[in-house]
C-alpha cells in the first residue's frame, strides 16, 4: 500500500524508530480514532510555526524571551552553558538551579565539521558582559566532544575574570560500584567530597 | 512549551513510544527540515482517507478488492485465517503462500470482552462457501487467545467438510535448543518431522 509505505518510510527517519516500530505505529493509526490522527498531524505540522528560538539563551520557546530569560527572580549572575535546548529541560527538572542558560547549539566536533565558529560562542561572551555574569557552569555532555568544547571555552574565558565550573562527574545516585565503568569510578575517586 | 507538550503527549499514545522517545522525536522535528514535518503530518492525516477495508478478506487496502483478492493466479481453494491485517504482510514475505486470506479482526478474549460475535466468523463461513474453499489454515497467534480462537473455529467447521490445519509450532530457524523455552521445545518434539 503506497500511503502506508510512505508513512512508514517517513516514520523510520525519526530517531529511535525502526521499520518494525514504524509499521506498528502505522497500523495503530489505522485502527485508532481518526480524530487522533488529525490531532497528531496538526501537532506535527504546526510545531515549527509556533516554536521559535529565544533571542536570549537560544533555547526553544513559544514566547520570546523564553520563560527562564523573562523570569525576574532568576539569578542573572549565574549562567549555565548547555549543548542543546533539551538539556535545559533536564536541568530544570532538578529544581536545583536558579540561574539562566546559554545554548551553544552543538559541540566542537572536527569529525562532523563543527568548529567553534558554528556555535554561539561570540554571543555567549556578549551575554556574559551584558548580564554581568559572575559564574559560568559548563554543562556540556561528559563526552570527548563535550569535554573539548568545555576546554575551549575555559581557554577563551581565561582572562575574563569569570568563575568557570564544570558539572561534577561520579557515580550515579542509586548506582552500583560493582557495575560502574572504570573511567566514571576513577573520576568519582578523584572528585571525592569530604564529610 | 504548550505546543511541544501537546505533541509529546500525543506521541506517547503511539505504541512503543515513551516520554523520552517522544521528546527526542519532538526535538528532532524542531531541528529537521520543515518540509519533512509537513510531509509526515500529511502522511498521518491522509492515511485514514486513503486506506480502506477489503470487502473480500477484510485486510487494509487502497483499492477494493485488495491486490491478493484481485489476483486471479491466487488459489481460491486455500484460505489462511489471520487475526490482523499486518499478519498478512508477514505471511506474504515468506513467498510460500499462494492462497487467499481472511482477517478475523481480533481473537476471542473474555478478559477484554471480545467474543466470537465480534469477529468476522460468519463472513468467514460465507466466504468459504462462495469460494469453494478446500483447506483452511488457521494462522492465529500461538497464544492462549489465538489457540482458543482456532479451537472455536475447528468446532464451528466440524461438519463443513473443510480440511482445517494450524501453523506448525517448533524451534525458530537459527534458534538454539539451549535457549528455547520449555513449551516450544515440547511442541517441537511432539511435532517432529520424519526424514
mmCIF file of C-alpha atoms in Angstrom:
data_model
loop_
_atom_site.group_PDB
_atom_site.id
_atom_site.type_symbol
_atom_site.label_atom_id
_atom_site.label_comp_id
_atom_site.label_asym_id
_atom_site.label_seq_id
_atom_site.Cartn_x
_atom_site.Cartn_y
_atom_site.Cartn_z
ATOM 1 C CA UNK A 1 0.000 0.000 0.000
ATOM 2 C CA UNK A 2 1.552 3.236 -1.168
ATOM 3 C CA UNK A 3 0.215 5.548 1.543
ATOM 4 C CA UNK A 4 1.174 3.106 4.296
ATOM 5 C CA UNK A 5 4.658 2.665 2.819
ATOM 6 C CA UNK A 6 5.112 6.425 2.515
ATOM 7 C CA UNK A 7 4.149 6.903 6.167
ATOM 8 C CA UNK A 8 6.405 4.057 7.293
ATOM 9 C CA UNK A 9 9.397 5.413 5.370
ATOM 10 C CA UNK A 10 8.861 8.859 6.929
ATOM 11 C CA UNK A 11 8.448 7.443 10.424
ATOM 12 C CA UNK A 12 11.711 5.499 10.124
ATOM 13 C CA UNK A 13 13.517 8.829 9.630
ATOM 14 C CA UNK A 14 12.612 9.733 13.217
ATOM 15 C CA UNK A 15 15.152 8.918 15.940
ATOM 16 C CA UNK A 16 14.682 5.537 17.605
ATOM 17 C CA UNK A 17 12.049 4.322 15.129
ATOM 18 C CA UNK A 18 12.968 1.268 13.061
ATOM 19 C CA UNK A 19 10.869 -0.411 10.373
ATOM 20 C CA UNK A 20 9.022 -2.678 12.819
ATOM 21 C CA UNK A 21 8.114 0.200 15.154
ATOM 22 C CA UNK A 22 7.039 2.317 12.187
ATOM 23 C CA UNK A 23 4.742 -0.448 10.928
ATOM 24 C CA UNK A 24 3.275 -0.879 14.404
ATOM 25 C CA UNK A 25 2.580 2.850 14.621
ATOM 26 C CA UNK A 26 1.071 2.952 11.118
ATOM 27 C CA UNK A 27 -1.301 0.066 11.866
ATOM 28 C CA UNK A 28 -2.147 1.666 15.191
ATOM 29 C CA UNK A 29 -3.124 4.867 13.368
ATOM 30 C CA UNK A 30 -5.348 2.868 11.012
ATOM 31 C CA UNK A 31 -7.216 1.349 13.955
ATOM 32 C CA UNK A 32 -7.249 4.418 16.198
ATOM 33 C CA UNK A 33 -9.884 7.126 16.274
ATOM 34 C CA UNK A 34 -9.449 9.279 13.161
ATOM 35 C CA UNK A 35 -9.643 12.451 15.271
ATOM 36 C CA UNK A 36 -6.442 11.285 16.962
ATOM 37 C CA UNK A 37 -4.591 11.063 13.620
ATOM 38 C CA UNK A 38 -5.862 14.522 12.735
ATOM 39 C CA UNK A 39 -4.717 15.976 16.074
ATOM 40 C CA UNK A 40 -1.304 14.306 15.830
ATOM 41 C CA UNK A 41 -0.828 15.541 12.258
ATOM 42 C CA UNK A 42 -1.809 19.072 13.307
ATOM 43 C CA UNK A 43 0.659 18.973 16.242
ATOM 44 C CA UNK A 44 3.473 17.979 13.911
ATOM 45 C CA UNK A 45 2.589 20.398 11.115
ATOM 46 C CA UNK A 46 2.110 23.347 13.448
ATOM 47 C CA UNK A 47 5.105 22.796 15.710
ATOM 48 C CA UNK A 48 7.672 24.671 13.662
ATOM 49 C CA UNK A 49 5.375 27.650 13.250
ATOM 50 C CA UNK A 50 4.662 28.006 16.950
ATOM 51 C CA UNK A 51 8.098 27.321 18.413
ATOM 52 C CA UNK A 52 10.879 29.888 17.910
ATOM 53 C CA UNK A 53 14.375 30.436 19.250
ATOM 54 C CA UNK A 54 14.773 32.606 22.349
ATOM 55 C CA UNK A 55 16.727 35.760 21.477
ATOM 56 C CA UNK A 56 18.340 35.477 24.916
ATOM 57 C CA UNK A 57 19.548 31.978 25.708
ATOM 58 C CA UNK A 58 18.897 30.410 22.293
ATOM 59 C CA UNK A 59 16.523 27.757 23.636
ATOM 60 C CA UNK A 60 13.214 26.822 22.012
ATOM 61 C CA UNK A 61 10.277 28.872 23.172
ATOM 62 C CA UNK A 62 6.774 29.891 22.202
ATOM 63 C CA UNK A 63 7.262 33.427 23.515
ATOM 64 C CA UNK A 64 10.423 35.441 23.073
ATOM 65 C CA UNK A 65 12.182 35.826 25.513
ATOM 66 C CA UNK A 66 11.650 32.375 26.961
ATOM 67 C CA UNK A 67 10.102 31.918 30.452
ATOM 68 C CA UNK A 68 13.537 31.469 32.073
ATOM 69 C CA UNK A 69 15.077 34.578 30.470
ATOM 70 C CA UNK A 70 11.897 36.566 31.246
ATOM 71 C CA UNK A 71 11.733 35.483 34.913
ATOM 72 C CA UNK A 72 12.942 38.390 37.099
ATOM 73 C CA UNK A 73 13.544 36.045 40.044
ATOM 74 C CA UNK A 74 16.281 34.184 38.151
ATOM 75 C CA UNK A 75 19.886 34.911 39.146
ATOM 76 C CA UNK A 76 21.316 36.629 36.061
ATOM 77 C CA UNK A 77 24.831 36.456 37.501
ATOM 78 C CA UNK A 78 24.860 32.682 37.097
ATOM 79 C CA UNK A 79 24.845 31.174 33.597
ATOM 80 C CA UNK A 80 24.762 27.519 32.635
ATOM 81 C CA UNK A 81 26.130 26.620 29.194
ATOM 82 C CA UNK A 82 24.449 23.627 27.534
ATOM 83 C CA UNK A 83 24.738 21.933 24.162
ATOM 84 C CA UNK A 84 21.069 21.657 23.221
ATOM 85 C CA UNK A 85 17.722 23.157 24.324
ATOM 86 C CA UNK A 86 16.592 19.783 25.658
ATOM 87 C CA UNK A 87 19.441 19.832 28.206
ATOM 88 C CA UNK A 88 17.714 22.789 29.852
ATOM 89 C CA UNK A 89 14.632 20.672 30.497
ATOM 90 C CA UNK A 90 16.793 18.084 32.273
ATOM 91 C CA UNK A 91 18.485 20.723 34.455
ATOM 92 C CA UNK A 92 15.190 22.468 35.236
ATOM 93 C CA UNK A 93 13.693 19.157 36.363
ATOM 94 C CA UNK A 94 16.238 19.041 39.219
ATOM 95 C CA UNK A 95 14.737 22.196 40.759
ATOM 96 C CA UNK A 96 18.294 22.996 41.942
ATOM 97 C CA UNK A 97 19.246 25.705 39.502
ATOM 98 C CA UNK A 98 18.086 29.317 39.713
ATOM 99 C CA UNK A 99 20.385 30.953 37.152
ATOM 100 C CA UNK A 100 19.958 31.499 33.419
ATOM 101 C CA UNK A 101 21.083 29.390 30.467
ATOM 102 C CA UNK A 102 23.015 29.647 27.242
ATOM 103 C CA UNK A 103 22.541 27.166 24.393
ATOM 104 C CA UNK A 104 25.666 26.543 22.310
ATOM 105 C CA UNK A 105 23.743 24.719 19.609
ATOM 106 C CA UNK A 106 26.147 21.791 19.481
ATOM 107 C CA UNK A 107 29.724 20.831 20.336
ATOM 108 C CA UNK A 108 33.096 21.140 18.661
ATOM 109 C CA UNK A 109 33.408 18.041 16.509
ATOM 110 C CA UNK A 110 36.108 18.053 13.818
ATOM 111 C CA UNK A 111 34.804 14.723 12.501
ATOM 112 C CA UNK A 112 31.414 16.258 11.756
ATOM 113 C CA UNK A 113 32.966 19.521 10.576
ATOM 114 C CA UNK A 114 31.659 21.549 13.523
ATOM 115 C CA UNK A 115 34.104 24.194 14.735
ATOM 116 C CA UNK A 116 33.818 26.928 17.392
ATOM 117 C CA UNK A 117 32.567 29.357 14.725
ATOM 118 C CA UNK A 118 29.478 27.165 14.247
ATOM 119 C CA UNK A 119 28.496 27.511 17.912
ATOM 120 C CA UNK A 120 27.062 30.593 19.636
ATOM 121 C CA UNK A 121 30.314 31.395 21.483
ATOM 122 C CA UNK A 122 30.577 35.041 20.430
ATOM 123 C CA UNK A 123 27.060 35.593 21.659
ATOM 124 C CA UNK A 124 27.964 33.841 24.909
ATOM 125 C CA UNK A 125 30.753 36.368 25.538
ATOM 126 C CA UNK A 126 28.433 39.277 24.687
ATOM 127 C CA UNK A 127 25.763 37.948 27.042
ATOM 128 C CA UNK A 128 28.155 37.416 29.968
ATOM 129 C CA UNK A 129 29.144 41.075 29.623
ATOM 130 C CA UNK A 130 25.592 42.362 29.210
ATOM 131 C CA UNK A 131 24.267 40.342 32.142
ATOM 132 C CA UNK A 132 27.368 40.947 34.345
ATOM 133 C CA UNK A 133 27.754 37.194 34.777
ATOM 134 C CA UNK A 134 29.741 36.122 37.866
ATOM 135 C CA UNK A 135 29.869 32.395 37.298
ATOM 136 C CA UNK A 136 29.615 30.167 34.269
ATOM 137 C CA UNK A 137 28.723 26.481 34.703
ATOM 138 C CA UNK A 138 29.842 24.411 31.738
ATOM 139 C CA UNK A 139 27.207 21.693 31.350
ATOM 140 C CA UNK A 140 28.245 20.149 28.044
ATOM 141 C CA UNK A 141 27.990 16.358 27.991
ATOM 142 C CA UNK A 142 30.825 14.339 29.586
ATOM 143 C CA UNK A 143 31.929 13.058 26.154
ATOM 144 C CA UNK A 144 35.095 13.702 24.155
ATOM 145 C CA UNK A 145 33.336 16.436 22.168
ATOM 146 C CA UNK A 146 31.654 17.921 25.236
ATOM 147 C CA UNK A 147 34.939 17.982 27.156
ATOM 148 C CA UNK A 148 36.781 19.517 24.188
ATOM 149 C CA UNK A 149 34.155 22.238 23.898
ATOM 150 C CA UNK A 150 34.299 22.963 27.640
ATOM 151 C CA UNK A 151 38.091 23.162 27.498
ATOM 152 C CA UNK A 152 37.920 25.507 24.519
ATOM 153 C CA UNK A 153 35.565 27.785 26.470
ATOM 154 C CA UNK A 154 37.845 27.704 29.530
ATOM 155 C CA UNK A 155 40.748 28.933 27.347
ATOM 156 C CA UNK A 156 38.524 31.535 25.691
ATOM 157 C CA UNK A 157 37.404 32.928 29.062
ATOM 158 C CA UNK A 158 40.826 32.745 30.718
ATOM 159 C CA UNK A 159 41.199 36.497 31.103
ATOM 160 C CA UNK A 160 37.550 37.363 31.534
ATOM 161 C CA UNK A 161 37.609 37.245 35.343
ATOM 162 C CA UNK A 162 34.643 34.880 35.251
ATOM 163 C CA UNK A 163 34.419 31.978 37.680
ATOM 164 C CA UNK A 164 34.073 28.912 35.453
ATOM 165 C CA UNK A 165 32.987 25.490 36.707
ATOM 166 C CA UNK A 166 32.023 22.144 35.209
ATOM 167 C CA UNK A 167 29.330 19.646 36.247
ATOM 168 C CA UNK A 168 30.666 17.015 38.663
ATOM 169 C CA UNK A 169 31.416 13.536 37.355
ATOM 170 C CA UNK A 170 30.937 10.467 39.505
ATOM 171 C CA UNK A 171 28.691 7.577 40.377
ATOM 172 C CA UNK A 172 25.008 7.983 39.537
ATOM 173 C CA UNK A 173 22.695 8.104 42.578
ATOM 174 C CA UNK A 174 21.417 4.603 43.298
ATOM 175 C CA UNK A 175 24.243 3.219 41.179
ATOM 176 C CA UNK A 176 26.380 0.231 41.985
ATOM 177 C CA UNK A 177 30.166 0.390 42.402
ATOM 178 C CA UNK A 178 30.445 -3.111 41.002
ATOM 179 C CA UNK A 179 28.842 -2.115 37.706
ATOM 180 C CA UNK A 180 30.334 1.372 37.359
ATOM 181 C CA UNK A 181 32.695 1.765 34.418
ATOM 182 C CA UNK A 182 36.386 2.279 35.125
ATOM 183 C CA UNK A 183 36.524 5.906 33.961
ATOM 184 C CA UNK A 184 33.489 7.019 35.969
ATOM 185 C CA UNK A 185 34.819 5.325 39.082
ATOM 186 C CA UNK A 186 38.222 6.970 38.598
ATOM 187 C CA UNK A 187 36.547 10.383 38.287
ATOM 188 C CA UNK A 188 34.430 9.792 41.379
ATOM 189 C CA UNK A 189 37.607 8.907 43.321
ATOM 190 C CA UNK A 190 39.432 11.983 42.086
ATOM 191 C CA UNK A 191 36.435 14.201 42.857
ATOM 192 C CA UNK A 192 35.668 12.659 46.260
ATOM 193 C CA UNK A 193 33.852 15.050 48.606
ATOM 194 C CA UNK A 194 34.981 15.393 52.251
ATOM 195 C CA UNK A 195 32.460 14.919 55.054
ATOM 196 C CA UNK B 1 6.030 24.892 25.883
ATOM 197 C CA UNK B 2 2.407 24.113 25.154
ATOM 198 C CA UNK B 3 2.771 23.003 21.524
ATOM 199 C CA UNK B 4 5.747 20.788 22.351
ATOM 200 C CA UNK B 5 3.909 19.267 25.321
ATOM 201 C CA UNK B 6 0.815 18.656 23.197
ATOM 202 C CA UNK B 7 2.889 16.875 20.563
ATOM 203 C CA UNK B 8 4.739 14.824 23.189
ATOM 204 C CA UNK B 9 1.516 13.754 24.891
ATOM 205 C CA UNK B 10 0.075 12.662 21.538
ATOM 206 C CA UNK B 11 3.245 10.820 20.539
ATOM 207 C CA UNK B 12 3.249 8.880 23.828
ATOM 208 C CA UNK B 13 -0.156 7.461 22.855
ATOM 209 C CA UNK B 14 1.538 5.616 19.986
ATOM 210 C CA UNK B 15 2.689 2.036 20.636
ATOM 211 C CA UNK B 16 6.290 1.716 21.792
ATOM 212 C CA UNK B 17 6.785 5.452 22.350
ATOM 213 C CA UNK B 18 7.502 6.547 25.919
ATOM 214 C CA UNK B 19 8.026 10.088 27.167
ATOM 215 C CA UNK B 20 11.781 10.090 26.457
ATOM 216 C CA UNK B 21 11.333 8.845 22.884
ATOM 217 C CA UNK B 22 8.528 11.343 22.312
ATOM 218 C CA UNK B 23 10.718 14.216 23.484
ATOM 219 C CA UNK B 24 13.548 13.023 21.248
ATOM 220 C CA UNK B 25 11.206 12.905 18.260
ATOM 221 C CA UNK B 26 9.743 16.337 19.055
ATOM 222 C CA UNK B 27 13.187 17.955 19.280
ATOM 223 C CA UNK B 28 14.210 16.149 16.118
ATOM 224 C CA UNK B 29 11.212 17.669 14.325
ATOM 225 C CA UNK B 30 12.196 21.131 15.570
ATOM 226 C CA UNK B 31 15.678 20.731 14.089
ATOM 227 C CA UNK B 32 14.714 18.863 10.920
ATOM 228 C CA UNK B 33 13.765 20.386 7.598
ATOM 229 C CA UNK B 34 10.277 21.882 7.924
ATOM 230 C CA UNK B 35 9.210 20.206 4.664
ATOM 231 C CA UNK B 36 9.791 16.877 6.425
ATOM 232 C CA UNK B 37 7.375 17.780 9.239
ATOM 233 C CA UNK B 38 4.819 18.858 6.647
ATOM 234 C CA UNK B 39 5.192 15.603 4.678
ATOM 235 C CA UNK B 40 4.973 13.480 7.829
ATOM 236 C CA UNK B 41 1.885 15.354 9.018
ATOM 237 C CA UNK B 42 0.254 14.915 5.617
ATOM 238 C CA UNK B 43 1.030 11.177 5.625
ATOM 239 C CA UNK B 44 -0.623 10.793 9.009
ATOM 240 C CA UNK B 45 -3.619 12.991 8.277
ATOM 241 C CA UNK B 46 -4.309 11.390 4.893
ATOM 242 C CA UNK B 47 -3.776 7.755 5.849
ATOM 243 C CA UNK B 48 -7.284 7.007 7.057
ATOM 244 C CA UNK B 49 -8.832 8.570 3.974
ATOM 245 C CA UNK B 50 -6.758 6.562 1.528
ATOM 246 C CA UNK B 51 -6.743 3.168 3.217
ATOM 247 C CA UNK B 52 -9.992 1.150 3.343
ATOM 248 C CA UNK B 53 -11.000 -2.363 4.302
ATOM 249 C CA UNK B 54 -11.062 -5.022 1.571
ATOM 250 C CA UNK B 55 -14.630 -6.237 1.028
ATOM 251 C CA UNK B 56 -13.152 -9.703 0.468
ATOM 252 C CA UNK B 57 -10.589 -10.676 3.073
ATOM 253 C CA UNK B 58 -11.056 -7.687 5.389
ATOM 254 C CA UNK B 59 -7.433 -6.545 5.156
ATOM 255 C CA UNK B 60 -6.349 -2.933 4.687
ATOM 256 C CA UNK B 61 -6.095 -1.840 1.084
ATOM 257 C CA UNK B 62 -6.041 1.225 -1.081
ATOM 258 C CA UNK B 63 -8.109 -0.439 -3.794
ATOM 259 C CA UNK B 64 -11.068 -2.692 -3.121
ATOM 260 C CA UNK B 65 -10.719 -5.664 -3.566
ATOM 261 C CA UNK B 66 -7.145 -5.836 -2.285
ATOM 262 C CA UNK B 67 -4.295 -6.998 -4.577
ATOM 263 C CA UNK B 68 -4.397 -10.545 -3.143
ATOM 264 C CA UNK B 69 -8.173 -10.972 -3.518
ATOM 265 C CA UNK B 70 -7.992 -9.442 -7.019
ATOM 266 C CA UNK B 71 -5.104 -11.651 -8.190
ATOM 267 C CA UNK B 72 -6.517 -14.374 -10.496
ATOM 268 C CA UNK B 73 -3.390 -16.510 -10.047
ATOM 269 C CA UNK B 74 -4.122 -16.988 -6.335
ATOM 270 C CA UNK B 75 -5.502 -20.365 -5.250
ATOM 271 C CA UNK B 76 -9.037 -19.534 -4.042
ATOM 272 C CA UNK B 77 -9.447 -23.041 -2.635
ATOM 273 C CA UNK B 78 -6.891 -22.326 0.061
ATOM 274 C CA UNK B 79 -7.690 -19.758 2.746
ATOM 275 C CA UNK B 80 -5.481 -18.585 5.580
ATOM 276 C CA UNK B 81 -7.238 -17.129 8.634
ATOM 277 C CA UNK B 82 -5.292 -14.413 10.471
ATOM 278 C CA UNK B 83 -6.009 -12.132 13.409
ATOM 279 C CA UNK B 84 -4.892 -8.802 11.961
ATOM 280 C CA UNK B 85 -4.118 -7.307 8.535
ATOM 281 C CA UNK B 86 -0.429 -6.956 9.476
ATOM 282 C CA UNK B 87 -0.179 -10.752 9.812
ATOM 283 C CA UNK B 88 -0.789 -10.981 6.057
ATOM 284 C CA UNK B 89 2.309 -8.906 5.394
ATOM 285 C CA UNK B 90 4.380 -11.353 7.462
ATOM 286 C CA UNK B 91 2.974 -14.378 5.629
ATOM 287 C CA UNK B 92 3.364 -12.732 2.210
ATOM 288 C CA UNK B 93 7.008 -12.000 2.983
ATOM 289 C CA UNK B 94 7.700 -15.743 3.116
ATOM 290 C CA UNK B 95 6.792 -16.102 -0.571
ATOM 291 C CA UNK B 96 5.478 -19.582 0.336
ATOM 292 C CA UNK B 97 1.771 -18.973 0.288
ATOM 293 C CA UNK B 98 -0.362 -18.753 -2.865
ATOM 294 C CA UNK B 99 -3.871 -18.913 -1.389
ATOM 295 C CA UNK B 100 -6.151 -16.128 -0.152
ATOM 296 C CA UNK B 101 -6.650 -14.686 3.335
ATOM 297 C CA UNK B 102 -9.361 -13.939 5.825
ATOM 298 C CA UNK B 103 -8.901 -11.357 8.600
ATOM 299 C CA UNK B 104 -10.792 -12.142 11.803
ATOM 300 C CA UNK B 105 -10.209 -8.692 13.232
ATOM 301 C CA UNK B 106 -9.029 -9.981 16.594
ATOM 302 C CA UNK B 107 -9.224 -13.038 18.829
ATOM 303 C CA UNK B 108 -11.664 -14.386 21.375
ATOM 304 C CA UNK B 109 -10.666 -12.772 24.658
ATOM 305 C CA UNK B 110 -13.193 -12.917 27.507
ATOM 306 C CA UNK B 111 -10.958 -10.641 29.597
ATOM 307 C CA UNK B 112 -11.215 -7.881 27.016
ATOM 308 C CA UNK B 113 -14.852 -8.631 26.317
ATOM 309 C CA UNK B 114 -14.224 -9.930 22.796
ATOM 310 C CA UNK B 115 -16.467 -12.843 21.853
ATOM 311 C CA UNK B 116 -16.927 -14.801 18.597
ATOM 312 C CA UNK B 117 -19.718 -12.394 17.579
ATOM 313 C CA UNK B 118 -17.167 -9.541 17.487
ATOM 314 C CA UNK B 119 -15.022 -11.353 14.912
ATOM 315 C CA UNK B 120 -15.801 -11.866 11.236
ATOM 316 C CA UNK B 121 -16.622 -15.570 11.648
ATOM 317 C CA UNK B 122 -19.999 -15.525 9.919
ATOM 318 C CA UNK B 123 -18.391 -13.863 6.933
ATOM 319 C CA UNK B 124 -15.649 -16.489 7.022
ATOM 320 C CA UNK B 125 -18.254 -19.265 6.648
ATOM 321 C CA UNK B 126 -19.972 -17.359 3.831
ATOM 322 C CA UNK B 127 -16.667 -16.848 2.027
ATOM 323 C CA UNK B 128 -15.575 -20.488 2.321
ATOM 324 C CA UNK B 129 -18.865 -21.440 0.640
ATOM 325 C CA UNK B 130 -18.691 -18.742 -2.036
ATOM 326 C CA UNK B 131 -15.048 -19.511 -2.883
ATOM 327 C CA UNK B 132 -15.479 -23.321 -2.605
ATOM 328 C CA UNK B 133 -12.608 -23.436 -0.136
ATOM 329 C CA UNK B 134 -10.872 -26.825 0.188
ATOM 330 C CA UNK B 135 -8.483 -26.063 3.002
ATOM 331 C CA UNK B 136 -8.416 -23.550 5.810
ATOM 332 C CA UNK B 137 -5.108 -22.729 7.515
ATOM 333 C CA UNK B 138 -5.635 -21.272 10.970
ATOM 334 C CA UNK B 139 -2.827 -18.763 11.456
ATOM 335 C CA UNK B 140 -3.895 -17.099 14.678
ATOM 336 C CA UNK B 141 -1.019 -16.387 17.065
ATOM 337 C CA UNK B 142 0.263 -19.255 19.237
ATOM 338 C CA UNK B 143 -1.091 -17.584 22.381
ATOM 339 C CA UNK B 144 -3.884 -18.606 24.750
ATOM 340 C CA UNK B 145 -6.344 -16.329 22.912
ATOM 341 C CA UNK B 146 -5.108 -17.366 19.470
ATOM 342 C CA UNK B 147 -5.340 -21.067 20.351
ATOM 343 C CA UNK B 148 -8.821 -20.591 21.847
ATOM 344 C CA UNK B 149 -9.987 -18.830 18.692
ATOM 345 C CA UNK B 150 -8.519 -21.552 16.474
ATOM 346 C CA UNK B 151 -10.202 -24.250 18.565
ATOM 347 C CA UNK B 152 -13.517 -22.411 18.375
ATOM 348 C CA UNK B 153 -13.208 -22.284 14.581
ATOM 349 C CA UNK B 154 -12.349 -26.006 14.430
ATOM 350 C CA UNK B 155 -15.572 -26.793 16.351
ATOM 351 C CA UNK B 156 -17.560 -24.402 14.181
ATOM 352 C CA UNK B 157 -16.294 -26.031 10.978
ATOM 353 C CA UNK B 158 -16.555 -29.607 12.251
ATOM 354 C CA UNK B 159 -19.303 -30.640 9.806
ATOM 355 C CA UNK B 160 -18.300 -28.379 6.939
ATOM 356 C CA UNK B 161 -16.130 -30.983 5.209
ATOM 357 C CA UNK B 162 -13.298 -28.468 5.073
ATOM 358 C CA UNK B 163 -9.721 -29.588 5.662
ATOM 359 C CA UNK B 164 -8.547 -27.435 8.585
ATOM 360 C CA UNK B 165 -4.901 -27.066 9.621
ATOM 361 C CA UNK B 166 -2.887 -24.925 12.024
ATOM 362 C CA UNK B 167 0.576 -23.354 11.598
ATOM 363 C CA UNK B 168 3.343 -25.617 12.931
ATOM 364 C CA UNK B 169 4.936 -24.824 16.281
ATOM 365 C CA UNK B 170 8.584 -25.529 16.978
ATOM 366 C CA UNK B 171 12.081 -24.126 17.145
ATOM 367 C CA UNK B 172 12.698 -20.922 15.199
ATOM 368 C CA UNK B 173 15.164 -21.300 12.307
ATOM 369 C CA UNK B 174 18.635 -20.379 13.529
ATOM 370 C CA UNK B 175 17.443 -20.853 17.095
ATOM 371 C CA UNK B 176 19.293 -22.570 19.866
ATOM 372 C CA UNK B 177 17.966 -25.607 21.755
ATOM 373 C CA UNK B 178 19.692 -24.423 24.870
ATOM 374 C CA UNK B 179 17.746 -21.160 24.925
ATOM 375 C CA UNK B 180 14.396 -22.449 23.668
ATOM 376 C CA UNK B 181 11.580 -22.223 26.188
ATOM 377 C CA UNK B 182 10.175 -25.458 27.612
ATOM 378 C CA UNK B 183 6.787 -25.226 25.879
ATOM 379 C CA UNK B 184 8.230 -24.535 22.440
ATOM 380 C CA UNK B 185 10.699 -27.381 22.773
ATOM 381 C CA UNK B 186 7.906 -29.725 23.902
ATOM 382 C CA UNK B 187 5.848 -28.743 20.839
ATOM 383 C CA UNK B 188 8.797 -29.215 18.511
ATOM 384 C CA UNK B 189 9.310 -32.726 19.964
ATOM 385 C CA UNK B 190 5.662 -33.615 19.579
ATOM 386 C CA UNK B 191 5.582 -32.236 16.046
ATOM 387 C CA UNK B 192 8.900 -33.790 14.943
ATOM 388 C CA UNK B 193 9.096 -34.389 11.198
ATOM 389 C CA UNK B 194 10.390 -37.718 9.827
ATOM 390 C CA UNK B 195 13.244 -37.724 7.276
#
